[in-house]
Coordinates of C-alpha atoms in Angstrom, one line a residue:
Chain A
X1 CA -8.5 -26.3 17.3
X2 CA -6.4 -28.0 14.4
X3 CA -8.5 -26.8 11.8
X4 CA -7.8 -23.0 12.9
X5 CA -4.0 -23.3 11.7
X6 CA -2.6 -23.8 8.4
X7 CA 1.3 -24.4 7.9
X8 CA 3.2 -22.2 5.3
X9 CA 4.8 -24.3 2.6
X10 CA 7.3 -21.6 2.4
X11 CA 8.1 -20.8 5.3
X12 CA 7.2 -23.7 7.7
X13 CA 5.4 -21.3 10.0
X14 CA 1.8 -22.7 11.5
X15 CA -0.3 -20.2 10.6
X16 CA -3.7 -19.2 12.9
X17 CA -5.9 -18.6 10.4
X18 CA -7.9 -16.0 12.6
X19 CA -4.9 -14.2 13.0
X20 CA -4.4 -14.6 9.2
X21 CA -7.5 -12.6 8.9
X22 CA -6.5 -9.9 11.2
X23 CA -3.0 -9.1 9.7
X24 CA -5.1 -8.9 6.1
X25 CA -7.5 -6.6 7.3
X26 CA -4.9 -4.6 9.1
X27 CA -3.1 -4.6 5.8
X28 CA -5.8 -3.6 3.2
X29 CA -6.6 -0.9 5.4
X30 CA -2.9 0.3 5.6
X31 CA -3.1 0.4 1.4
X32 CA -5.8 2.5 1.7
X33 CA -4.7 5.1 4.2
X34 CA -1.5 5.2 1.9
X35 CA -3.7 6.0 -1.3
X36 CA -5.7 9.0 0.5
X37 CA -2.8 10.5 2.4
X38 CA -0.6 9.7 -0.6
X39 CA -3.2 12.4 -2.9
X40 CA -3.2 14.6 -0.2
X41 CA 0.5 14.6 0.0
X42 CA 0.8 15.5 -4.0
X43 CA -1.7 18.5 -3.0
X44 CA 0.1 19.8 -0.3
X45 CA 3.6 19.5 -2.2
X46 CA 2.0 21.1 -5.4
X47 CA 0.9 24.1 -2.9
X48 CA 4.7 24.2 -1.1
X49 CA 5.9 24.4 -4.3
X50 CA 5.8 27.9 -5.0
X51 CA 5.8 27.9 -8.6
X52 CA 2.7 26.2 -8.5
X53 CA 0.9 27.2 -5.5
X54 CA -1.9 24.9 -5.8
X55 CA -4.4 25.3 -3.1
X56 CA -6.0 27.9 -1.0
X57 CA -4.9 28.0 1.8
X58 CA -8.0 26.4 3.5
X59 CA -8.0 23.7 1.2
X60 CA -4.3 23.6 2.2
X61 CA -4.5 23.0 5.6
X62 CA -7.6 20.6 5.2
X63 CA -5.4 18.2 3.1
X64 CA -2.4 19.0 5.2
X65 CA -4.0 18.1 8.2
X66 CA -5.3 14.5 6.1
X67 CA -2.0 13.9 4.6
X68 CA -0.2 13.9 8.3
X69 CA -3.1 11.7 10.0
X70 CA -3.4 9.3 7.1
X71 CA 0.1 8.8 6.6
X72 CA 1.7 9.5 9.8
X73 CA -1.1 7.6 11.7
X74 CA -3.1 5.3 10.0
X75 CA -1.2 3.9 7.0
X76 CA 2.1 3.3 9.6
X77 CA 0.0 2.2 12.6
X78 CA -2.3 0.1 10.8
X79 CA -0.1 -1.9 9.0
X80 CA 2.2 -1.8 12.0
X81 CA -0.3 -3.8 14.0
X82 CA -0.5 -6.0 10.9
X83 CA 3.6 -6.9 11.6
X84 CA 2.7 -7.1 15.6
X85 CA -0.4 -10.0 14.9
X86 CA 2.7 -11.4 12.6
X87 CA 5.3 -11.9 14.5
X88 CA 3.5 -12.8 17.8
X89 CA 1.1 -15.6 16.5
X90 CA 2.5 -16.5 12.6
X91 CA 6.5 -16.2 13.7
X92 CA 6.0 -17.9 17.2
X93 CA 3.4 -20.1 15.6
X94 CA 0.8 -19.9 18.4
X95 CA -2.6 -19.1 18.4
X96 CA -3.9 -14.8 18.9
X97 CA -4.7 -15.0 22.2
X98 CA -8.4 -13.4 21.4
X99 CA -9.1 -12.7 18.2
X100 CA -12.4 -11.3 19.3
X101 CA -10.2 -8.6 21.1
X102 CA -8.5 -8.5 18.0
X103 CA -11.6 -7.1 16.0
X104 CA -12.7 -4.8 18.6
X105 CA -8.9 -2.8 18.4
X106 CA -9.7 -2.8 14.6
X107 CA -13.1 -1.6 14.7
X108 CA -12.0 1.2 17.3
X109 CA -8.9 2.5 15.3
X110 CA -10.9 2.5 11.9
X111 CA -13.9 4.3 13.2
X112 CA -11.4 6.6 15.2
X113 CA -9.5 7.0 11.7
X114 CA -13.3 7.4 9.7
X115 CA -14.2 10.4 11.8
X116 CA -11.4 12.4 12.4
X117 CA -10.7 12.5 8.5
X118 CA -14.4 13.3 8.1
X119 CA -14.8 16.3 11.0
X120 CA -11.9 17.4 9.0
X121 CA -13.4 17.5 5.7
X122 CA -16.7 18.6 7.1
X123 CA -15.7 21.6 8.5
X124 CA -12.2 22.8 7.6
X125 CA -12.5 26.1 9.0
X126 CA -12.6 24.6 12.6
X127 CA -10.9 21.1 12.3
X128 CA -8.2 21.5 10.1
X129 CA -6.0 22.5 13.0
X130 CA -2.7 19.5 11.4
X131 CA -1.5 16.9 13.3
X132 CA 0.1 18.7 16.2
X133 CA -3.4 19.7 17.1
X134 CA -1.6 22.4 19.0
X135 CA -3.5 24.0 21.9
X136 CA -5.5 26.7 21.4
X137 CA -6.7 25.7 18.5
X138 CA -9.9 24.6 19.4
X139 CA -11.4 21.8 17.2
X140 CA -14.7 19.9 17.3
X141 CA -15.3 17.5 20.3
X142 CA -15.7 14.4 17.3
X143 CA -12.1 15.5 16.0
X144 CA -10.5 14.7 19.6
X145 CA -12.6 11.4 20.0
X146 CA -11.6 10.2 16.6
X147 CA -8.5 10.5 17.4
X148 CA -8.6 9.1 20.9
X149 CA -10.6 6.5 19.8
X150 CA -7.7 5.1 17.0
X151 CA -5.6 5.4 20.5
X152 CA -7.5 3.2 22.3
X153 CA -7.7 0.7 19.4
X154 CA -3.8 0.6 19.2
X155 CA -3.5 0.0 22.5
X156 CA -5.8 -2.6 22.6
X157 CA -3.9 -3.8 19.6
X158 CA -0.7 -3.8 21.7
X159 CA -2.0 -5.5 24.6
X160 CA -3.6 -8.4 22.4
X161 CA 0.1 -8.7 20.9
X162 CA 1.9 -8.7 25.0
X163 CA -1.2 -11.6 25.6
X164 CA -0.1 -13.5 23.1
X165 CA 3.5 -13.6 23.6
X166 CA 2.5 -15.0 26.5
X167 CA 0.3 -17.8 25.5
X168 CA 3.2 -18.7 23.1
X169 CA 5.6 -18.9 26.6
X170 CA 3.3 -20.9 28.6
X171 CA 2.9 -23.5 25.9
X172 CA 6.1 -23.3 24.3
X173 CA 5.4 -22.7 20.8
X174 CA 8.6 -21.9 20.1
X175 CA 12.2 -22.9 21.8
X176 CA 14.7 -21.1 23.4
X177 CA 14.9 -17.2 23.2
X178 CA 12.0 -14.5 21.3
X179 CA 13.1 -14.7 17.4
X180 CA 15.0 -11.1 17.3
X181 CA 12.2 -10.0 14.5
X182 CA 10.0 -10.8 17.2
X183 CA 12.2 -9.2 20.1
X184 CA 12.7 -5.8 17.6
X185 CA 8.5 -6.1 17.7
X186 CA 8.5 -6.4 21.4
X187 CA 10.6 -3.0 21.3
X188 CA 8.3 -1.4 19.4
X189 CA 5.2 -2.2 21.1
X190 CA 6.4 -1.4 24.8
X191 CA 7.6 1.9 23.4
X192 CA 3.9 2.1 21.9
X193 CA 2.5 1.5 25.7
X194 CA 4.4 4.5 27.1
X195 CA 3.7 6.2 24.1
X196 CA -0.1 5.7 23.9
X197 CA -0.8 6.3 27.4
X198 CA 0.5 9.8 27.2
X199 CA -1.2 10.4 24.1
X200 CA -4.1 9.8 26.5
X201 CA -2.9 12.2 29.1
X202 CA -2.5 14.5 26.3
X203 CA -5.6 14.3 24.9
X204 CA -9.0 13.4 26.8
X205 CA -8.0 17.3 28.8
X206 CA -8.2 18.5 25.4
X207 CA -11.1 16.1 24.5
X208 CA -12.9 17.5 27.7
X209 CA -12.1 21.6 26.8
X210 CA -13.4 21.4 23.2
X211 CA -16.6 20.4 25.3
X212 CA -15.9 23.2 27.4
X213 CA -16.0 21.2 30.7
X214 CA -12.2 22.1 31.2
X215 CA -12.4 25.8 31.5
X216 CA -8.5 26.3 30.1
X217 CA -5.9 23.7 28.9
X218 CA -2.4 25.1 29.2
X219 CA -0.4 25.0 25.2
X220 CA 3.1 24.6 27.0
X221 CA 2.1 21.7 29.4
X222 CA 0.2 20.1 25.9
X223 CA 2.8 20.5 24.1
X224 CA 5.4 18.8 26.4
X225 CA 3.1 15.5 26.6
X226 CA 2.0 15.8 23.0
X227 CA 5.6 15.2 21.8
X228 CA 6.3 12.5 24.3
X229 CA 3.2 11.0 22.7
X230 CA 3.9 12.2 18.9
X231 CA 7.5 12.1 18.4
X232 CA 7.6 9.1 20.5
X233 CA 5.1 7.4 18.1
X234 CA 7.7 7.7 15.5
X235 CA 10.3 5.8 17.4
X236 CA 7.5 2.8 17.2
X237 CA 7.9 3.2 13.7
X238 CA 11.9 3.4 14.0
X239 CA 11.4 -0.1 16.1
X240 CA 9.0 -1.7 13.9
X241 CA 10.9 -0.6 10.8
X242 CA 14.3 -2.2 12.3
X243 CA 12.9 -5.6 12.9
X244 CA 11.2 -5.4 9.4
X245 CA 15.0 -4.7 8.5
X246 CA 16.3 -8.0 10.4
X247 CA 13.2 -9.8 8.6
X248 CA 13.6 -8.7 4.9
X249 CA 17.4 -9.6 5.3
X250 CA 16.7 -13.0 6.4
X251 CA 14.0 -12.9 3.5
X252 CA 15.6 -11.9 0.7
X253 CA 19.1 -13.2 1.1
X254 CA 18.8 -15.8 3.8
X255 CA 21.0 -13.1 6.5
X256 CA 21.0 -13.1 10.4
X257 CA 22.6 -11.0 11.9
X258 CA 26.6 -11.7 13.3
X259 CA 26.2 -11.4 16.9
X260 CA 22.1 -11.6 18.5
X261 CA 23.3 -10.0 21.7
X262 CA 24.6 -6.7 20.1
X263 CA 21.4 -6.1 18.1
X264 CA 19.3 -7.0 21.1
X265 CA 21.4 -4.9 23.3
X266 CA 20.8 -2.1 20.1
X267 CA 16.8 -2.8 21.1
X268 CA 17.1 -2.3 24.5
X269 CA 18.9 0.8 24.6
X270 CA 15.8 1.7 22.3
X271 CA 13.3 1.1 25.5
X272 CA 15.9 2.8 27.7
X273 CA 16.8 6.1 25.6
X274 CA 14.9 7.0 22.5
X275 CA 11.9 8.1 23.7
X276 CA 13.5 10.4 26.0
X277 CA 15.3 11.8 22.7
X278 CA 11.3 13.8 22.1
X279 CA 12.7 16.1 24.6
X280 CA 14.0 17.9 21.2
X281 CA 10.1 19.7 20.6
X282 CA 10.5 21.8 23.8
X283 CA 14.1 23.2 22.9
X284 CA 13.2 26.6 22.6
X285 CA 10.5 26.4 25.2
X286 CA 10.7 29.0 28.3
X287 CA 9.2 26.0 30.5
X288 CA 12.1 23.5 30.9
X289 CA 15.5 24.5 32.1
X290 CA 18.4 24.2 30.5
X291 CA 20.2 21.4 32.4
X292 CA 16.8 18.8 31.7
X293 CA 17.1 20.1 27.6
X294 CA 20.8 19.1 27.7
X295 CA 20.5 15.9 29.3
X296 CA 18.2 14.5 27.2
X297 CA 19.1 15.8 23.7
X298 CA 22.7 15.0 24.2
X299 CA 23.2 11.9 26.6
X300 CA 20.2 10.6 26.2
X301 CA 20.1 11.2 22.1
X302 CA 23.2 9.9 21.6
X303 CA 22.7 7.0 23.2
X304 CA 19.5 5.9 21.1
X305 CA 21.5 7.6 17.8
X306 CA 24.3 4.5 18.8
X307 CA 21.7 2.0 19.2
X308 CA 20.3 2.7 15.1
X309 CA 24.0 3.0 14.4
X310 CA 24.6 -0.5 15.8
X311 CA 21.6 -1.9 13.7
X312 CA 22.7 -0.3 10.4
X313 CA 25.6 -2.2 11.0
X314 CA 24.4 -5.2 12.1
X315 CA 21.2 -5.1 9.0
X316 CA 23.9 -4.9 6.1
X317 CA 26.4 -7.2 7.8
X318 CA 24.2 -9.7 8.2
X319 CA 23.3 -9.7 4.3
X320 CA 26.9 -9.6 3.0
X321 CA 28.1 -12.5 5.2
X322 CA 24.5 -14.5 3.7
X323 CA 26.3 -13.1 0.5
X324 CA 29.7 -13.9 1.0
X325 CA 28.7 -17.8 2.0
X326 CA 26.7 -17.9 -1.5
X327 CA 30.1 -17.4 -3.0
X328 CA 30.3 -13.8 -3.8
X329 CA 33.7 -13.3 -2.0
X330 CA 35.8 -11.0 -4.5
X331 CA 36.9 -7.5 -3.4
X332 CA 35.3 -5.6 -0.8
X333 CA 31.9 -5.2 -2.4
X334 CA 31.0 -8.2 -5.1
X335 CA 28.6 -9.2 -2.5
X336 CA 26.7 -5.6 -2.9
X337 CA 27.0 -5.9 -7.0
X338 CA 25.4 -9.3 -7.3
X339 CA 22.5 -9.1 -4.3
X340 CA 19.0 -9.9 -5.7
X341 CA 18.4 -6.3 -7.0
X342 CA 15.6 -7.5 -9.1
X343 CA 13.6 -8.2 -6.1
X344 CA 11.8 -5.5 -5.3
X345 CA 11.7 -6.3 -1.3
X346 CA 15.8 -6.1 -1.2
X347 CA 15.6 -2.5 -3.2
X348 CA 13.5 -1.5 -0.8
X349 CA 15.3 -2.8 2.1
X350 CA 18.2 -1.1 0.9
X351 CA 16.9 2.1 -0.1
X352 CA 15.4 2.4 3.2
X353 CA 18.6 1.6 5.7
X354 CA 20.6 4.6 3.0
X355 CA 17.6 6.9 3.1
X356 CA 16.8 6.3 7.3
X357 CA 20.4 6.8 8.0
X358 CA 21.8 9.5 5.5
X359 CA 18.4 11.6 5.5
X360 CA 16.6 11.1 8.2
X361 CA 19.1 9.5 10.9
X362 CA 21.9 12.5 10.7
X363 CA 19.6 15.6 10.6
X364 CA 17.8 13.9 13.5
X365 CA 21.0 14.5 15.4
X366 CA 21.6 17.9 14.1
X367 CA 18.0 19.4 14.8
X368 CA 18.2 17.8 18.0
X369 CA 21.6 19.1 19.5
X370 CA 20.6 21.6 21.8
X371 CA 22.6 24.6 19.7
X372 CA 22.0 23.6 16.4
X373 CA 18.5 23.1 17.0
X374 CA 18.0 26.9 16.4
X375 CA 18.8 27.0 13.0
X376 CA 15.9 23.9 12.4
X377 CA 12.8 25.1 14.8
X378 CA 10.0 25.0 13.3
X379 CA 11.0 25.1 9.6
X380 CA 10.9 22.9 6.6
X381 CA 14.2 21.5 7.4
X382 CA 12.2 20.0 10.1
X383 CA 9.4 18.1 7.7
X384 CA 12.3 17.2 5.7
X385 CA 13.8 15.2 8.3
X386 CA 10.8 13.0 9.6
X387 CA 10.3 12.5 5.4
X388 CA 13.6 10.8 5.4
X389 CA 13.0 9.0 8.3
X390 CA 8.9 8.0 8.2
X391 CA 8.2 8.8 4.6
X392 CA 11.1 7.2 3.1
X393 CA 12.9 5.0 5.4
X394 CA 10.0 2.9 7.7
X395 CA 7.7 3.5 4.4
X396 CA 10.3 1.9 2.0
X397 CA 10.4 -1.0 4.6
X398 CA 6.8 -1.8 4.7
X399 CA 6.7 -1.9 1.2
X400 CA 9.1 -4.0 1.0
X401 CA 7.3 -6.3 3.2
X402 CA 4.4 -6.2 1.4
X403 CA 5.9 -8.2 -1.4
X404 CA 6.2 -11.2 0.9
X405 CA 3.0 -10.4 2.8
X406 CA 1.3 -10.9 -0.9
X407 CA 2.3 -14.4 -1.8
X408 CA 3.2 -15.9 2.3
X409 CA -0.4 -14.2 4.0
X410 CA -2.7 -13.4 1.2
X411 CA -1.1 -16.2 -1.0
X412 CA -1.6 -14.7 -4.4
X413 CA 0.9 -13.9 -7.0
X414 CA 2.5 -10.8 -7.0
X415 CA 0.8 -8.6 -10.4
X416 CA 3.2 -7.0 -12.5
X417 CA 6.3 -7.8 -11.1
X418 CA 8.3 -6.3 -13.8
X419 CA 7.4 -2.8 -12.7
X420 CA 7.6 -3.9 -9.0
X421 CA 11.4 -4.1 -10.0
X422 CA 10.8 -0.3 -10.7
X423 CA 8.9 0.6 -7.9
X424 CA 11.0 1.3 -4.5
X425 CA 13.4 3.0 -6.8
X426 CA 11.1 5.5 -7.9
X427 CA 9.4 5.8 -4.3
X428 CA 13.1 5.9 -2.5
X429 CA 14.3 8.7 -5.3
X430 CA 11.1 10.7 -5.6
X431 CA 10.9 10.8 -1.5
X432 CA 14.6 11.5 -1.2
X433 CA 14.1 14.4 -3.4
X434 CA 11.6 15.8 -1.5
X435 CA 13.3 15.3 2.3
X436 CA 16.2 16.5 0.7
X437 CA 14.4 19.5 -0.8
X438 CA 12.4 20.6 1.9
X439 CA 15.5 20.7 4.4
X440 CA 17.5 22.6 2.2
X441 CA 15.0 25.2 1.9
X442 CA 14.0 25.0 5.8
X443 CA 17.9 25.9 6.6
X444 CA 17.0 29.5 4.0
X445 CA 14.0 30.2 6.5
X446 CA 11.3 28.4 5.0
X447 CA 8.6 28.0 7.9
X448 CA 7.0 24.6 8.0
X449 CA 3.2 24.1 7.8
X450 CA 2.5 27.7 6.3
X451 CA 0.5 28.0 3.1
X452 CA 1.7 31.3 1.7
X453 CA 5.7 31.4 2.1
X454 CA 5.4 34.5 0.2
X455 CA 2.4 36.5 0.8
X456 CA 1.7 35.6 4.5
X457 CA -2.1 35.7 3.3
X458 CA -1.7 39.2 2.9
X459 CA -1.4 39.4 6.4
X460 CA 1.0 43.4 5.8
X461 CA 4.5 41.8 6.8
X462 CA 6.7 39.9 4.5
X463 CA 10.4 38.1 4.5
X464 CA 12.8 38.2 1.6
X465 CA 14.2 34.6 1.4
X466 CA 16.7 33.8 -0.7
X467 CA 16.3 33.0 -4.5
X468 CA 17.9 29.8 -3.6
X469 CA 14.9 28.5 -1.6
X470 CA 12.6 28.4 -4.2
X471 CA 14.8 26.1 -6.4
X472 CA 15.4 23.6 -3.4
X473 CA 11.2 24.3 -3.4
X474 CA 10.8 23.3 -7.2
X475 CA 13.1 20.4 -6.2
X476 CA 10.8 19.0 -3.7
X477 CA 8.0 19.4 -5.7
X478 CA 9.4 17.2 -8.7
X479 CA 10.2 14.6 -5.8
X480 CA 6.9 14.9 -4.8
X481 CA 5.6 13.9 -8.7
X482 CA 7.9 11.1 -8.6
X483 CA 7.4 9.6 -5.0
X484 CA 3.6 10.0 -6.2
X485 CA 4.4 7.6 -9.3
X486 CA 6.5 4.8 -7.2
X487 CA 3.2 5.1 -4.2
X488 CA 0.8 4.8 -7.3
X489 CA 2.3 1.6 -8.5
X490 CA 2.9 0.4 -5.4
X491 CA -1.1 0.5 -4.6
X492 CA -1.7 -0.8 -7.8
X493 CA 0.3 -4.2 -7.3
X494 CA -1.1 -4.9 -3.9
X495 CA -4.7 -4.0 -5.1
X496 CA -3.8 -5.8 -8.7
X497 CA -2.2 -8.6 -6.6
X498 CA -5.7 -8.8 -4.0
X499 CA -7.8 -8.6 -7.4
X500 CA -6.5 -10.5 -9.8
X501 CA -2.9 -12.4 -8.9
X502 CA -3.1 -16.1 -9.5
X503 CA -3.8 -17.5 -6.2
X504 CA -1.0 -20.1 -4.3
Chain B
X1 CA 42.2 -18.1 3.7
X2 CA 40.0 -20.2 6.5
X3 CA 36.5 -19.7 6.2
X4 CA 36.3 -17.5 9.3
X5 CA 37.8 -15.0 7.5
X6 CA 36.0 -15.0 4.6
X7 CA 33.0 -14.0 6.4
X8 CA 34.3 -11.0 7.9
X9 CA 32.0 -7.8 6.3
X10 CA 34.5 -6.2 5.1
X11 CA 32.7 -4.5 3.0
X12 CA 29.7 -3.2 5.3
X13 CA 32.7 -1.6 7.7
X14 CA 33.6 0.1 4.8
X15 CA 30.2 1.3 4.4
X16 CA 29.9 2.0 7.9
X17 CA 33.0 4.5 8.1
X18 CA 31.6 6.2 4.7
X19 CA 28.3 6.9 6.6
X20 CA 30.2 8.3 10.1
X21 CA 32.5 10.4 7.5
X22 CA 29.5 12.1 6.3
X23 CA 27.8 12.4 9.6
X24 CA 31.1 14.2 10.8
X25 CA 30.9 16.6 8.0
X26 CA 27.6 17.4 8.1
X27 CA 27.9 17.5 12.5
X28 CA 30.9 20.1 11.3
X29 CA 29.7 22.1 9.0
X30 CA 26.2 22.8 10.8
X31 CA 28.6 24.5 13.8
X32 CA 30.4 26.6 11.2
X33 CA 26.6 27.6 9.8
X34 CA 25.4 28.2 13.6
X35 CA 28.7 30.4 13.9
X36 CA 27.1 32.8 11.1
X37 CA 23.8 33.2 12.4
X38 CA 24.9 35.8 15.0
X39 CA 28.6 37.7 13.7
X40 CA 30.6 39.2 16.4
X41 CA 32.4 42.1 15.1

């Protein structure tokens, strides 16, 4: 059994080398569902972006329907399981409690991943129907059980990490209390067990119609459990990116937070609220009355919108007081001046708390009031939002983690570090630019998803939008060119790193 | 000044308050947008 653990010389943690393995694989395979959706996204943007107007609009939705499942699923997912396989078995230093089972969630999520991006790019015409996979849109049978497939992996996934947190209990690899990286985790993955299981209900009925065994399949009722499946996915990610927060602070500057009780206390009201919060989708839906809309878009938003307001204190407080006992005491902000900038993993921790918060946090709270809600349905403004919040904020996070996830797991030396300085920067701005761009445009009308803002695909009506809008468009589209640059370099370091760093 | 007060985060409250400033604003000014949508005359 000895020989199956190694202990970090960094760190100190006792690492299972099994679950080493897993957390790699997970990893790589993130990297490369970043570098696909990452082309498709420069594809779609170069199409949104009017003055270019890249693709057809099949081609369009093909890569639009990509770009959402690689980025939105498989890039965050997989390398979100990578974190849970982390903290459970390297941070509690205990043993996976089946690596076996291990394998089989990763072989299930990438062969789910392998053929829904293939029945996609096989037949366009019939598959490319995005990552809402709305109802009626009628998609091959594969395209469902790809999808339900990479559910059932993550789930496994999820119940692997729950096992072993608690073989790490039972045999007391670690004392008192779960770490609070490793509580934040815990957040995440019960949120994913909710989440996943109605991602099932939602699902296998549409699985079962595209085989015509279900005679109908109602789009209201699928759209309600969609979004408590697909929004809900991205409070995972919200969970997950908050404890990769708490981690890169303790990381980079040596932080932990002031007072453990309030940020568990921000978790929990996490479990309790946020995933109510997906009630949001259905605003404008005829099926749900008003009184269940109100409730859980105000009450029940605000209280998850105070729990991420209590982290985003608690994140940077812990790292100035880290900074204030190095000695940095002067004014208000000396600590802010002379933080580790140069280290690409603080940049990117930073950039991600102003990006999550300014972008993506406070347009999550305006799309989702009830009233304001209007002005956001179903237009860019939207796709700007989740861009600040997945695209730039969790995103910014895990690449941030990925420099220590280089040299601590795959112990090689980071490649080219003097561009990695360069890298979150460019990422951060380029994605900024775009979230920033596309809401802009959304709140001048601009529909989301649609491939000829102009023309309608010649389909005899037409809307005059505002001159305006196309500049916010253009703006977008040069974020897009310079998010594209920061995500190149940022596979090319973690491949150049897995290739040829010098190995530790 | 004792230690304990040194490690107040001063500085991240500051932060804090520019952040809920802006999220004010923006919650404002989205009601005043909403309120052009449909113009009573």
């Amino acid at each position: 059994m000895a020989e199956e653990f190694r202990t970090c010389p960094v760190t100190g943690f006792k690492v299972h080398l099994p679950a080493e393995k897993l957390i790699k694989v997970n990893g790589v395979t993130a990297v490369v569902a970043i570098l696909i959706g990452g082309i498709m996204a420069l594809l779609v943007a170069m199409t949104r972006w009017e003055t270019i107007h890249l693709l057809s609009p099949l081609d369009y939705y093909k890569f639009l329907t990509l770009h959402g499942w690689n980025m939105l699923g498989y890039w965050i997912i997989f390398f979100e399981v990578a974190i849970l396989y982390f903290t459970a078995a390297v941070m509690l230093n205990c043993r996976l409690a089946s690596p076996k089972v291990g394998w089989l969630a990763y072989i299930l999520m990438l062969s789910g991943a392998l053929i829904t991006n293939i029945t996609v790019l096989m037949n366009p015409a019939k598959n490319a129907i995005m990552f809402t996979s709305y109802v009626p849109l009628k998609a091959d049978p594969l395209y469902y059980l790809g999808v339900i497939l990479f559910a059932v992996g993550a789930l496994t996934a999820v119940l692997l990490f729950f096992a072993t947190l608690h073989i790490a209990r039972k045999e007391k690899t670690y004392k008192g209390s779960l770490p609070l990286v490793v509580f934040g985790a815990l957040t995440a993955a019960i949120l994913a067990f909710g989440t996943l299981f109605f991602g099932a209900v939602a699902l296998v009925p549409t699985f079962t119609w595209s085989m015509d065994l279900t005679p109908t399949w109602d789009a209201l009722v699928y759209r309600i459990i969609f979004w408590a499946f697909a929004h809900s996915s991205q409070q995972i990610n919200v969970s997950a990116m908050i404890a990769v927060w708490y981690l890169l602070a303790f990381l980079t500057v040596g932080g932990t937070t002031i007072n453990e009780k309030f940020s568990r206390l921000a978790f929990l009201l996490y479990i309790l609220f946020i995933n109510i919060a997906s009630a949001h989708h259905i605003l404008v839906d005829p099926g749900v009355t008003p009184a269940w809309k109100i409730w859980n878009t105000s009450y029940a938003m605000y209280a998850a919108v105070l729990a991420s307001m209590m982290h985003a204190f608690a994140v940077p407080g812990a790292i100035e007081v880290a900074l204030r006992k190095k000695g940095y005491t002067r004014g208000l902000f000396e600590w802010l001046w002379k933080a580790p900038w140069k280290n690409p993993a603080f940049s990117a921790l930073i950039l991600s708390i102003i990006t999550f918060g300014f972008l993506g946090g406070i347009t999550g709270v305006l799309a989702g009031t009830e009233q304001l809600n209007i002005r956001f349905h179903n237009t860019l403004a939207i796709t700007g939002h989740f861009h600040g919040t997945v695209a730039a904020g969790t995103t910014l996070a895990f690449m941030g983690l990925t420099y220590y996830v280089l040299p601590l797991i795959f112990r090689r030396e980071v490649v080219g570090q003097k561009y990695a300085v360069y890298q979150p920067w460019l990422f951060g701005i380029g994605v900024s630019l775009v979230a920033i761009g596309m809401m802009a445009s959304g709140l001048y009308g601009v529909p989301r998803r649609h491939a000829d803002l102009t023309g309608f695909g010649g389909a005899g009506f037409a809307f005059d939008y505002d001159p305006t809008a196309f500049l916010w468009l253009s703006i977008m589209g040069l974020g897009a060119l310079l998010a594209a640059v920061g995500g190149a370099l940022y596979v090319l370091i973690a491949v150049g790193t897995l290739l040829k760093g010098k190995k530790l | 000044m004792s230690q304990e007060e040194e490690i107040q985060p001063k500085g991240t409250m500051v932060l804090v308050l520019i952040f809920f400033a802006v999220f004010v604003l923006f919650y404002i000014l989205n009601w005043i947008w909403l309120s052009g949508v449909w113009e009573l005359s």
